[in-house]
Short mmCIF file of N, CA and C in Angstrom, two decimals:
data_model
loop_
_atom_site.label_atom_id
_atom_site.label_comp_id
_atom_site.label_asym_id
_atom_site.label_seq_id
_atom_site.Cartn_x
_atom_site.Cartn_y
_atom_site.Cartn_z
N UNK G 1 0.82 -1.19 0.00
CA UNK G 1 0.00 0.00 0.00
C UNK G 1 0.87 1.25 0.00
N UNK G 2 1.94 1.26 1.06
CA UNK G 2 2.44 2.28 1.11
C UNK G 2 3.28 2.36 -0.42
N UNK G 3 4.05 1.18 -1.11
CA UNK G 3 4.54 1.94 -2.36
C UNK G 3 3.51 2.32 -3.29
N UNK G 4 2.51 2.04 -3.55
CA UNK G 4 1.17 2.44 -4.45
C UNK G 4 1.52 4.11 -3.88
N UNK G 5 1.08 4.31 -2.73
CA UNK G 5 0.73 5.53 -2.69
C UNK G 5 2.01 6.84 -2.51
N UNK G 6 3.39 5.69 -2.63
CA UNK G 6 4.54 6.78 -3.06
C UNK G 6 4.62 6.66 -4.12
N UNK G 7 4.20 5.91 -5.29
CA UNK G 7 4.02 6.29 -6.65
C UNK G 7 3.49 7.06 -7.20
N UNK G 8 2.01 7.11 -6.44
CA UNK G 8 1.04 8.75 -6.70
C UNK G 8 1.92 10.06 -6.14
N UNK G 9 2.61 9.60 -5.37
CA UNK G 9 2.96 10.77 -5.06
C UNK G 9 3.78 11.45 -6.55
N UNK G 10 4.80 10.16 -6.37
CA UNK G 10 5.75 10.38 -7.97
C UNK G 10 5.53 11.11 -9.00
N UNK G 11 4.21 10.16 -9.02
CA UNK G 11 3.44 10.83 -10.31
C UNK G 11 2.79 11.68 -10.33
N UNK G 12 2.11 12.53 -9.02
CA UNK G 12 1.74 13.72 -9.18
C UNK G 12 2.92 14.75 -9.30
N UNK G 13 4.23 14.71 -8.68
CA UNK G 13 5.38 15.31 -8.85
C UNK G 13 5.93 15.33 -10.26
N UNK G 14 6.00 14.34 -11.13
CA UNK G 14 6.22 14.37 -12.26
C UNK G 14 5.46 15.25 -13.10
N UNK G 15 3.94 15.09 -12.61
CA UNK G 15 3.11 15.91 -13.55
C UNK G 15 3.20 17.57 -13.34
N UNK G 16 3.63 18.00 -12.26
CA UNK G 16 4.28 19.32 -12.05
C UNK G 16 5.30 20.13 -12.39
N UNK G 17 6.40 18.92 -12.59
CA UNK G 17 7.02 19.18 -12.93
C UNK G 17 8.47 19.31 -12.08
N UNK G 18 8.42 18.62 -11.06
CA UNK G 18 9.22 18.93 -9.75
C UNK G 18 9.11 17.25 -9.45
N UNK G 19 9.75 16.27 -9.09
CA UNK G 19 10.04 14.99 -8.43
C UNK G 19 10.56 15.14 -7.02
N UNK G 20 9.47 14.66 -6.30
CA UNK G 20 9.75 14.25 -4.92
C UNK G 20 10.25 12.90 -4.34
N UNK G 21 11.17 12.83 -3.61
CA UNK G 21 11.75 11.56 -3.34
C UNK G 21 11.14 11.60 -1.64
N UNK G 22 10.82 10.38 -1.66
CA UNK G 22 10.47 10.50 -0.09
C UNK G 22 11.03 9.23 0.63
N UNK G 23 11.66 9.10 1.71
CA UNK G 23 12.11 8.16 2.59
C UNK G 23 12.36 8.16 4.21
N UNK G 24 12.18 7.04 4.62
CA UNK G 24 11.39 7.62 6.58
C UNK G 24 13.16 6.95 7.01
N UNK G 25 13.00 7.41 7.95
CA UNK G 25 14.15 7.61 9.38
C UNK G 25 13.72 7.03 9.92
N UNK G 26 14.52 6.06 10.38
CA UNK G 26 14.05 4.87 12.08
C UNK G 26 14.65 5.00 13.07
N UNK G 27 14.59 5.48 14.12
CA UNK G 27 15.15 5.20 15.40
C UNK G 27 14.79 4.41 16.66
N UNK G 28 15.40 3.60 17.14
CA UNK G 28 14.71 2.70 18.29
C UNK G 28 15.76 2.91 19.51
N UNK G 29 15.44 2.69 20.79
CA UNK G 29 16.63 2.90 21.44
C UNK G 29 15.54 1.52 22.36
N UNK G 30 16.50 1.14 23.60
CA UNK G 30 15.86 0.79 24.62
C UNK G 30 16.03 1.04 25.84
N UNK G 31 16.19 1.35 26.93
CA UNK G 31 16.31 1.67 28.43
C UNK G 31 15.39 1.40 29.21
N UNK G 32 15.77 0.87 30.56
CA UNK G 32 15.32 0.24 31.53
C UNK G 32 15.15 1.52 32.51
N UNK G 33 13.90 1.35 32.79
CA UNK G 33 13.37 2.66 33.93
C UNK G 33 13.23 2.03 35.46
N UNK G 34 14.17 3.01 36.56
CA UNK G 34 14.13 2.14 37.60
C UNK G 34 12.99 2.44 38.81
N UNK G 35 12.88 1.13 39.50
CA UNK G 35 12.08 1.89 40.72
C UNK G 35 12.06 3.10 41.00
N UNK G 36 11.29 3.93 40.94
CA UNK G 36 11.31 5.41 41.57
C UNK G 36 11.45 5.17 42.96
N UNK G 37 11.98 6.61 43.42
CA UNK G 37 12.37 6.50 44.51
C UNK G 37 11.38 7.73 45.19
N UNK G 38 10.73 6.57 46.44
CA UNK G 38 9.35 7.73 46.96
C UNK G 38 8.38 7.31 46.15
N UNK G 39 6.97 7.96 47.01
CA UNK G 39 6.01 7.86 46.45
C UNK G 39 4.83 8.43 46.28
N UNK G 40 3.86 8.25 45.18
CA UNK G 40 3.14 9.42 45.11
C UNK G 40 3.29 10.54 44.39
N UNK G 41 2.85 12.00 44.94
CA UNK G 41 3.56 13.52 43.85
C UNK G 41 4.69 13.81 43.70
N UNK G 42 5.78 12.92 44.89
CA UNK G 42 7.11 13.32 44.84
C UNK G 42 7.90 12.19 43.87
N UNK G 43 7.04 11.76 43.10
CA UNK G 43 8.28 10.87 42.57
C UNK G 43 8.74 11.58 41.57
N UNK G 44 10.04 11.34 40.92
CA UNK G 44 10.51 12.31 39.74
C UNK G 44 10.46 11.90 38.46
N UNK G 45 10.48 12.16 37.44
CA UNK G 45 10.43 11.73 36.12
C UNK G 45 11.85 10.58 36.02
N UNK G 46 11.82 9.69 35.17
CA UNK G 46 12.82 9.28 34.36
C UNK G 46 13.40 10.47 32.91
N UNK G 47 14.47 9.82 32.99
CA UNK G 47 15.24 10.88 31.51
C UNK G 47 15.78 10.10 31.21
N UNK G 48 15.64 9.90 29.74
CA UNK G 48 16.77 9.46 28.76
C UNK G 48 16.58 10.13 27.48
N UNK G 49 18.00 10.65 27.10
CA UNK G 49 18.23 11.22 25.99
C UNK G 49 19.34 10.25 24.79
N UNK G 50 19.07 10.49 24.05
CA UNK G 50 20.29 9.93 22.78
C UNK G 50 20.15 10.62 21.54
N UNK G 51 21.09 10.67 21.03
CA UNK G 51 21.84 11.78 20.21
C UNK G 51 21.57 10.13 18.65
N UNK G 52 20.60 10.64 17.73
CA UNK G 52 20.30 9.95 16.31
C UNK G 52 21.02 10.71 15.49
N UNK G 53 22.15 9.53 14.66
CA UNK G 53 22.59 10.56 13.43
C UNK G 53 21.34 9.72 12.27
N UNK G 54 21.25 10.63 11.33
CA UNK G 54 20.42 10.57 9.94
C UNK G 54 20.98 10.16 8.82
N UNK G 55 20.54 8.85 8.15
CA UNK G 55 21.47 8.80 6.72
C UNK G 55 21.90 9.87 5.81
N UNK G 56 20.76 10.56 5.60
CA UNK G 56 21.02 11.74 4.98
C UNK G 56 21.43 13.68 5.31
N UNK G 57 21.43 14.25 5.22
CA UNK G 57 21.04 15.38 5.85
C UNK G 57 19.81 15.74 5.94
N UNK G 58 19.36 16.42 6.67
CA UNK G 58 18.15 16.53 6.68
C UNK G 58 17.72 18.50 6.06
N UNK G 59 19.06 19.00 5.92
CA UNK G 59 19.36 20.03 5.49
C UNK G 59 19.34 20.19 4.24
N UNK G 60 19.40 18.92 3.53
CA UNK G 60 19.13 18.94 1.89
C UNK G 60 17.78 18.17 1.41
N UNK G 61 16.61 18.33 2.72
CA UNK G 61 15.54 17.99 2.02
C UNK G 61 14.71 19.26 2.07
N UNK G 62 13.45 18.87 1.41
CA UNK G 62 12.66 20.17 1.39
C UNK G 62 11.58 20.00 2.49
N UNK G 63 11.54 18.74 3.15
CA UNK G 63 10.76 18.96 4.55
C UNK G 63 11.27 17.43 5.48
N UNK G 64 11.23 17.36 6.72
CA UNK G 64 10.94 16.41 7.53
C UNK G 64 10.26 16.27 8.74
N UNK G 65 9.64 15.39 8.52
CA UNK G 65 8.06 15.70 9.57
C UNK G 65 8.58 13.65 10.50
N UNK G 66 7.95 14.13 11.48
CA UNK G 66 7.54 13.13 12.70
C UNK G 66 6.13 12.22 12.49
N UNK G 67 6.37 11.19 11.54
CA UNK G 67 5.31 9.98 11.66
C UNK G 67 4.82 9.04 12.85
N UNK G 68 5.32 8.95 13.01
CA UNK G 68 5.01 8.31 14.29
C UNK G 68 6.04 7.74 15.88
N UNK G 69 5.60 7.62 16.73
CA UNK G 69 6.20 7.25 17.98
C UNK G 69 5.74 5.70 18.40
N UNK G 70 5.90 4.37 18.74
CA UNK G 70 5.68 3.46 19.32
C UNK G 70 6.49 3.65 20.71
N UNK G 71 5.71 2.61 21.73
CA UNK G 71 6.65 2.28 23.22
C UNK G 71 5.88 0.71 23.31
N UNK G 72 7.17 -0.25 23.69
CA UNK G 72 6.66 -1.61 24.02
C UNK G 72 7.91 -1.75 25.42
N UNK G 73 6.82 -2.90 26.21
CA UNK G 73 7.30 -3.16 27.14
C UNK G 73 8.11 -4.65 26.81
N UNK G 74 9.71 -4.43 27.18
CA UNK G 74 10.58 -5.60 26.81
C UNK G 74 10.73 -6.87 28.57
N UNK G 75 10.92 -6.46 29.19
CA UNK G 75 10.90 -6.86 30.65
C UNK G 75 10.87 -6.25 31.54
N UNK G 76 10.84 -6.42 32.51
CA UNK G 76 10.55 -8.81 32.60
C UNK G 76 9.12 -8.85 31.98
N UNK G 77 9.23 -10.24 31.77
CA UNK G 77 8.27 -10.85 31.26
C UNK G 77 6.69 -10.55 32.14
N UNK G 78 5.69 -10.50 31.68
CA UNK G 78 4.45 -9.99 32.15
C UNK G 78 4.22 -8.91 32.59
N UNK G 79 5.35 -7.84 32.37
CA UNK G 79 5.22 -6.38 32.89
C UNK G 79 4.22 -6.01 31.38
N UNK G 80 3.13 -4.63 32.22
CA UNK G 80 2.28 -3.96 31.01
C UNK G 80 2.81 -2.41 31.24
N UNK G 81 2.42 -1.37 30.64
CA UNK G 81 2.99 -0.39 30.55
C UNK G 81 2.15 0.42 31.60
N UNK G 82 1.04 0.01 32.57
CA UNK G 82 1.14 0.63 34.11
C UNK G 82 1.80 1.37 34.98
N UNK G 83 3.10 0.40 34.53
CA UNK G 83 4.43 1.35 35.33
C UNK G 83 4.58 2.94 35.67
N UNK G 84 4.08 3.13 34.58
CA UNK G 84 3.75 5.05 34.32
C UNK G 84 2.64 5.55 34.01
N UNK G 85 2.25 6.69 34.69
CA UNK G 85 1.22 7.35 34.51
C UNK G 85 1.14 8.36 33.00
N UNK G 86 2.61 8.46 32.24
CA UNK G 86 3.17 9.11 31.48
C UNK G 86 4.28 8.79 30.55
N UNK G 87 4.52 8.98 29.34
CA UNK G 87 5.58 9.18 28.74
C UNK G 87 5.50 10.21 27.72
N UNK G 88 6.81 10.87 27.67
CA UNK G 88 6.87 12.46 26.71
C UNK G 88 7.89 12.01 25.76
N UNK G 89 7.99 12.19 24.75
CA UNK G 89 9.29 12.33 23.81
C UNK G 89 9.48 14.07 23.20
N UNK G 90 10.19 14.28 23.45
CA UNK G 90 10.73 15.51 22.79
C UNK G 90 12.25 15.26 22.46
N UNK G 91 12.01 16.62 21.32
CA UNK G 91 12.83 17.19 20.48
C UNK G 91 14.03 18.33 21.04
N UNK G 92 15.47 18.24 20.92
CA UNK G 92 16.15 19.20 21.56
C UNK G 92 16.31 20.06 20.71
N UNK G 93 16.02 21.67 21.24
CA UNK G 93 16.42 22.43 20.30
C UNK G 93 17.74 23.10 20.01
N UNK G 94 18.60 22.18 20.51
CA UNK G 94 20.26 22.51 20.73
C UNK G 94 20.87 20.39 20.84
N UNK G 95 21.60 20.86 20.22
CA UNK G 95 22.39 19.28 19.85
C UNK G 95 22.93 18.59 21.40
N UNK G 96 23.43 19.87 21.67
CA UNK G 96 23.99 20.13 23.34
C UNK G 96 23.29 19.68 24.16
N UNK G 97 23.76 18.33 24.26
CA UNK G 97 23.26 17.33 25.76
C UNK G 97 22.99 18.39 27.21
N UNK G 98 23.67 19.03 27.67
CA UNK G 98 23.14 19.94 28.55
C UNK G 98 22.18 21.13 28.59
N UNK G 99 21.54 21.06 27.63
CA UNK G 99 20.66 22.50 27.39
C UNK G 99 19.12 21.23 27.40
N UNK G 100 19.22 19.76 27.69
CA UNK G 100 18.25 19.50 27.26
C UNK G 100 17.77 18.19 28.14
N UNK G 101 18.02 18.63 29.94
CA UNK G 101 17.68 17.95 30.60
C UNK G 101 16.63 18.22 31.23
N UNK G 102 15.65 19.64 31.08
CA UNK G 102 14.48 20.06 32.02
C UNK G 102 13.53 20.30 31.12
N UNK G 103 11.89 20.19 31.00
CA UNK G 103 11.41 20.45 30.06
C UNK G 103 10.87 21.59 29.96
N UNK G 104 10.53 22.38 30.88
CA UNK G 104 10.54 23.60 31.79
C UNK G 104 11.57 24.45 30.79
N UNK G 105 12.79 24.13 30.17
CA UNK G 105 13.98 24.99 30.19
C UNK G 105 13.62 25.89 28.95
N UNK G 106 12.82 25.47 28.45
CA UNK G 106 12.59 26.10 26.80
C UNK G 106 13.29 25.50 26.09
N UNK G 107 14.14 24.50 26.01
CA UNK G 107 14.98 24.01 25.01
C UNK G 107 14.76 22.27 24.31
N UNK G 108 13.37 22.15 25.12
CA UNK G 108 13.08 20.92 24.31
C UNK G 108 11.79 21.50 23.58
N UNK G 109 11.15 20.53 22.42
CA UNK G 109 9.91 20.66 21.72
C UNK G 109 8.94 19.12 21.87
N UNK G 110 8.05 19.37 22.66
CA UNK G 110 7.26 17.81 22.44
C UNK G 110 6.77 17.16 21.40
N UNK G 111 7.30 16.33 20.94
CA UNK G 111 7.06 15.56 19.46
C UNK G 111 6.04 14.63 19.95
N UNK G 112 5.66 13.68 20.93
CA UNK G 112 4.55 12.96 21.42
C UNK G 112 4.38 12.85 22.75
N UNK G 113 3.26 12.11 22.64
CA UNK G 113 2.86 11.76 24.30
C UNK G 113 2.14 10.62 24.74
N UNK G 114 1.86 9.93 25.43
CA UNK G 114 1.26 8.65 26.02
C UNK G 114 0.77 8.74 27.15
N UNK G 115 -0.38 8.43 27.54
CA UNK G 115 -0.75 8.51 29.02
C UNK G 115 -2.06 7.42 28.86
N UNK G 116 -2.46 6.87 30.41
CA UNK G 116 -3.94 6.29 30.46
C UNK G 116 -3.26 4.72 30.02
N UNK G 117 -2.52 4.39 30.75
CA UNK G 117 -2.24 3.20 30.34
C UNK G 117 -3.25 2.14 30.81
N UNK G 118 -3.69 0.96 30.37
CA UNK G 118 -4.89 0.25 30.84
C UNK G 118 -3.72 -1.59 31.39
N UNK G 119 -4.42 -1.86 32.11
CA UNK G 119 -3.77 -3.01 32.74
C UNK G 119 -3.72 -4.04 31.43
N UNK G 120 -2.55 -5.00 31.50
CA UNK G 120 -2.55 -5.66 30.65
C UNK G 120 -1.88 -5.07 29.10
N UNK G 121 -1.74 -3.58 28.83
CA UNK G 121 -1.68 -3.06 27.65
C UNK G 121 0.22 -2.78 27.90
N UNK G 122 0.69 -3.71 26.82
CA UNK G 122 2.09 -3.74 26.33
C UNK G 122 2.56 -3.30 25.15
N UNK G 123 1.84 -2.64 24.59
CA UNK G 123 2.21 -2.06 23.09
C UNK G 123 1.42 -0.68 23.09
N UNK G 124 1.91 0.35 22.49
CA UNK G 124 1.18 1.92 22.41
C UNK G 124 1.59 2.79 21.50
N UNK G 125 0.83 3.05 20.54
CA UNK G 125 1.37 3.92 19.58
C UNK G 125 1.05 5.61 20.39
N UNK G 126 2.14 6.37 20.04
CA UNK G 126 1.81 7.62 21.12
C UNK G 126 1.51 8.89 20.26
N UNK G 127 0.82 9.63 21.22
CA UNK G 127 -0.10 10.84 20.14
C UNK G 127 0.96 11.51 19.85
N UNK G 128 1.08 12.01 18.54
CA UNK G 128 1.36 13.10 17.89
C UNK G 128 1.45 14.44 18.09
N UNK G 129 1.98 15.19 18.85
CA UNK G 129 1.87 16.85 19.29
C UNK G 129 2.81 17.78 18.13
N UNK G 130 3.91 17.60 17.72
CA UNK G 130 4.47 18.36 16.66
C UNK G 130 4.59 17.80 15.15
N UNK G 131 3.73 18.52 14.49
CA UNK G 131 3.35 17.84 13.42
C UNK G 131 4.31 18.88 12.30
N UNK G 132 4.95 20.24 12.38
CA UNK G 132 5.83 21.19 11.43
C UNK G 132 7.07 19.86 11.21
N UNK G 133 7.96 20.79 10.11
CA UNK G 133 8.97 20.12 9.95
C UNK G 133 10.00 20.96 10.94
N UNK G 134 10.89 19.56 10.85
CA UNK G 134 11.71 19.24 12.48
C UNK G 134 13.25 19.50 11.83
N UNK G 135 13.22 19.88 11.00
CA UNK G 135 14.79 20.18 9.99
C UNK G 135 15.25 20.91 11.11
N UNK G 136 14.51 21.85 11.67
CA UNK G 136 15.43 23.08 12.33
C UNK G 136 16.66 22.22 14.17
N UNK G 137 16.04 21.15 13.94
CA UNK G 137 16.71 20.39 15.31
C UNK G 137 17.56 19.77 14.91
N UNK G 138 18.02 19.88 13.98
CA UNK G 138 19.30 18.71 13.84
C UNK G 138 20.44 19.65 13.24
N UNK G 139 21.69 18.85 13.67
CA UNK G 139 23.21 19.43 13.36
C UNK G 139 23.78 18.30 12.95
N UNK G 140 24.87 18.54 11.62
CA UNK G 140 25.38 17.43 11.17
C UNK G 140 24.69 16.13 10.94
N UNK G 141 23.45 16.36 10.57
CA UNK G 141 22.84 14.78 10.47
C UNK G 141 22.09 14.00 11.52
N UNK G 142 22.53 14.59 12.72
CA UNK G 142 21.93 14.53 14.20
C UNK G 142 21.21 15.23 14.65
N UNK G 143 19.86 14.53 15.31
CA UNK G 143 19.07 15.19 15.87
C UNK G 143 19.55 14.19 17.35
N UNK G 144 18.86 15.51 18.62
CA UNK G 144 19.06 14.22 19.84
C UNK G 144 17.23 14.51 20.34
N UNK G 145 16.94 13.45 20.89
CA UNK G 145 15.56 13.38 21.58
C UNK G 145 15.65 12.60 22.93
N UNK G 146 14.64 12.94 23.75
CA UNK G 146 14.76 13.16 25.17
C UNK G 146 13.77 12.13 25.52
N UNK G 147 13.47 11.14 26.65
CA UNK G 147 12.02 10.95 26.57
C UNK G 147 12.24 11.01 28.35
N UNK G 148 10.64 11.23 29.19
CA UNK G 148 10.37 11.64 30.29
C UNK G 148 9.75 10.43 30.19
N UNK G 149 9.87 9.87 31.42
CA UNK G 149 8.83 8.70 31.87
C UNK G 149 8.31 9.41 33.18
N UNK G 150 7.00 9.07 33.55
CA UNK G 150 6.68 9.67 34.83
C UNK G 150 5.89 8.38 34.82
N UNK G 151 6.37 7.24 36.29
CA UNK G 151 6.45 6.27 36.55
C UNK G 151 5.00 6.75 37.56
N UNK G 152 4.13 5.56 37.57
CA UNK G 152 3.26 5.39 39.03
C UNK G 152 3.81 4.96 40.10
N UNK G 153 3.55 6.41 41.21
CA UNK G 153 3.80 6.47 42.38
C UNK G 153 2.94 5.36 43.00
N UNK G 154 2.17 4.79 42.68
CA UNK G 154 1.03 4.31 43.84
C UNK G 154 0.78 2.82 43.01
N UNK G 155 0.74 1.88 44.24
CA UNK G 155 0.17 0.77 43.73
C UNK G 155 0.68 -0.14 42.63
N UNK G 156 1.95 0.14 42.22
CA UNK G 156 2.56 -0.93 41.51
C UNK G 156 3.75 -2.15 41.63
N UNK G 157 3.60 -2.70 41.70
CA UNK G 157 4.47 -3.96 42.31
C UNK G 157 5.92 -3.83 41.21
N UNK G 158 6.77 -2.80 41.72
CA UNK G 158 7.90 -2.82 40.64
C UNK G 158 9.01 -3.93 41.22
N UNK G 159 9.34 -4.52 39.97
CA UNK G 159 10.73 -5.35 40.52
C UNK G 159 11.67 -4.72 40.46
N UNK G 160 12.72 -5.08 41.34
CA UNK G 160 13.91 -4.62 41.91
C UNK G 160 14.93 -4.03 40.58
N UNK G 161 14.55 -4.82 39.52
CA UNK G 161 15.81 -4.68 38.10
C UNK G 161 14.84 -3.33 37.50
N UNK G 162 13.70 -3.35 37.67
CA UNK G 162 13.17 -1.91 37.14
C UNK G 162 12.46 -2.53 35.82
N UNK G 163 11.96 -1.67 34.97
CA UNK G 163 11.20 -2.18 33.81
C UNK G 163 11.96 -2.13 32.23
N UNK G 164 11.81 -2.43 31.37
CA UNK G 164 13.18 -2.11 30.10
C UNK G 164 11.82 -2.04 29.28
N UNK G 165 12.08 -0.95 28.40
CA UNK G 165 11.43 -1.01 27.33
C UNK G 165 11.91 -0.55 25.82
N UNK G 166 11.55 -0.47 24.79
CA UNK G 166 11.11 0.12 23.72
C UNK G 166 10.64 0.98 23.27
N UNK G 167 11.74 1.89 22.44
CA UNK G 167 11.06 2.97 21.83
C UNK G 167 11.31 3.34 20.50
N UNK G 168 10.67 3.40 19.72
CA UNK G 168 10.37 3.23 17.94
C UNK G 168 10.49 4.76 17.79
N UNK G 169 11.02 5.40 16.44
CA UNK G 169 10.59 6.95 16.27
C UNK G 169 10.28 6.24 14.51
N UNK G 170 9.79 7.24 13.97
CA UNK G 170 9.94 7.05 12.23
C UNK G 170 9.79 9.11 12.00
N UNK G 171 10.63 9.45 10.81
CA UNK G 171 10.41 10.46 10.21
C UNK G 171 10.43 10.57 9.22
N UNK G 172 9.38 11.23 8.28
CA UNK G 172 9.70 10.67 6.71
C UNK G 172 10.29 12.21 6.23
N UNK G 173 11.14 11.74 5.39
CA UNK G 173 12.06 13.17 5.01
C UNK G 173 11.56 12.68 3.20
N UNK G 174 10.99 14.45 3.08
CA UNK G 174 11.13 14.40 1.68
C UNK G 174 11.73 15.70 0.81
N UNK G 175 12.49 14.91 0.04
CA UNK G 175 13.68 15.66 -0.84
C UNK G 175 13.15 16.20 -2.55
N UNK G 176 13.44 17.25 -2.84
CA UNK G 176 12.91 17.37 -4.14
C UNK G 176 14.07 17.14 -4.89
N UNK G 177 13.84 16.25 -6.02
CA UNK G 177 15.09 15.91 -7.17
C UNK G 177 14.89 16.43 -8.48
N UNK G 178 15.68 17.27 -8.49
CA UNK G 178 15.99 18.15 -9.90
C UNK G 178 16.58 17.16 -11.08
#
């Protein structure tokens, strides 16, 4: 389906007179989120950031936009995504690992979000909040993205090793070819 409908694209580009090339960006990382410490309003977010380089530049396309976000739970075995009341992914607007640990700071952009997790539920595609193109966040081919976990304070039986999960990005970058 999806090549059918990058062919229309083709071919409406052809008929303009301008050819668009289009191709998506994958990023997955995984990290293990640990027992919070405390409980209740005082617990603190998780952070993890990592720095994605891009096959291409993203400076020589004519747009790149944020398709989608997934999160799956990897272990232990029978954990559901309960664990948290929350997860954020954002965008840094500086390459610079230190400008992009508070979300408060002005220097991240929220690209998605997840919340309302239901018992039993181990897989989640996460909403969409920045839908512009994201060219302006990346240096040298690299963009870095952040994600916030805000773990449940109350009522969850966490094991001692903490929870590991999964996280999917896709961006489809499209290039015009002269």
């Amino acid at each position: 389906m999806s090549l059918v409908l990058l062919g229309l694209v083709m071919l409406a580009g052809g008929a303009t007179g301008c050819n668009l090339d289009e191709f998506e960006e994958e990023f997955d990382t995984e990290f293990t989120v640990p027992p919070p410490q405390g409980e209740g309003f005082g617990v603190r977010p998780h952070r993890k950031s990592k720095r994605f380089k891009m096959e291409r530049d993203p400076q020589d396309a004519e747009n790149v936009r944020f398709l989608d976000a997934s999160l799956r739970v990897i272990a232990p075995e029978g954990s559901d995504l309960t664990f948290m009341n929350q997860l954020d992914v954002y965008v840094c607007d500086s390459i610079e690992f230190e400008d992009c640990t508070d979300p408060d700071s002005g220097n991240l952009t929220l690209l998605a979000t997840a919340s309302g997790f239901e018992p039993g539920e181990t897989i989640r595609f996460l909403d969409i909040e920045f839908t512009d193109d994201i060219r302006g966040f990346s240096k040298d081919k690299r963009v870095l993205l952040t994600w916030f976990v805000y773990p449940t304070g109350w009522g969850y039986d966490w094991p001692d090793e903490g929870v590991t999960i999964q996280t999917d990005v896709r961006l489809l970058v499209r290039v015009d070819v002269l």
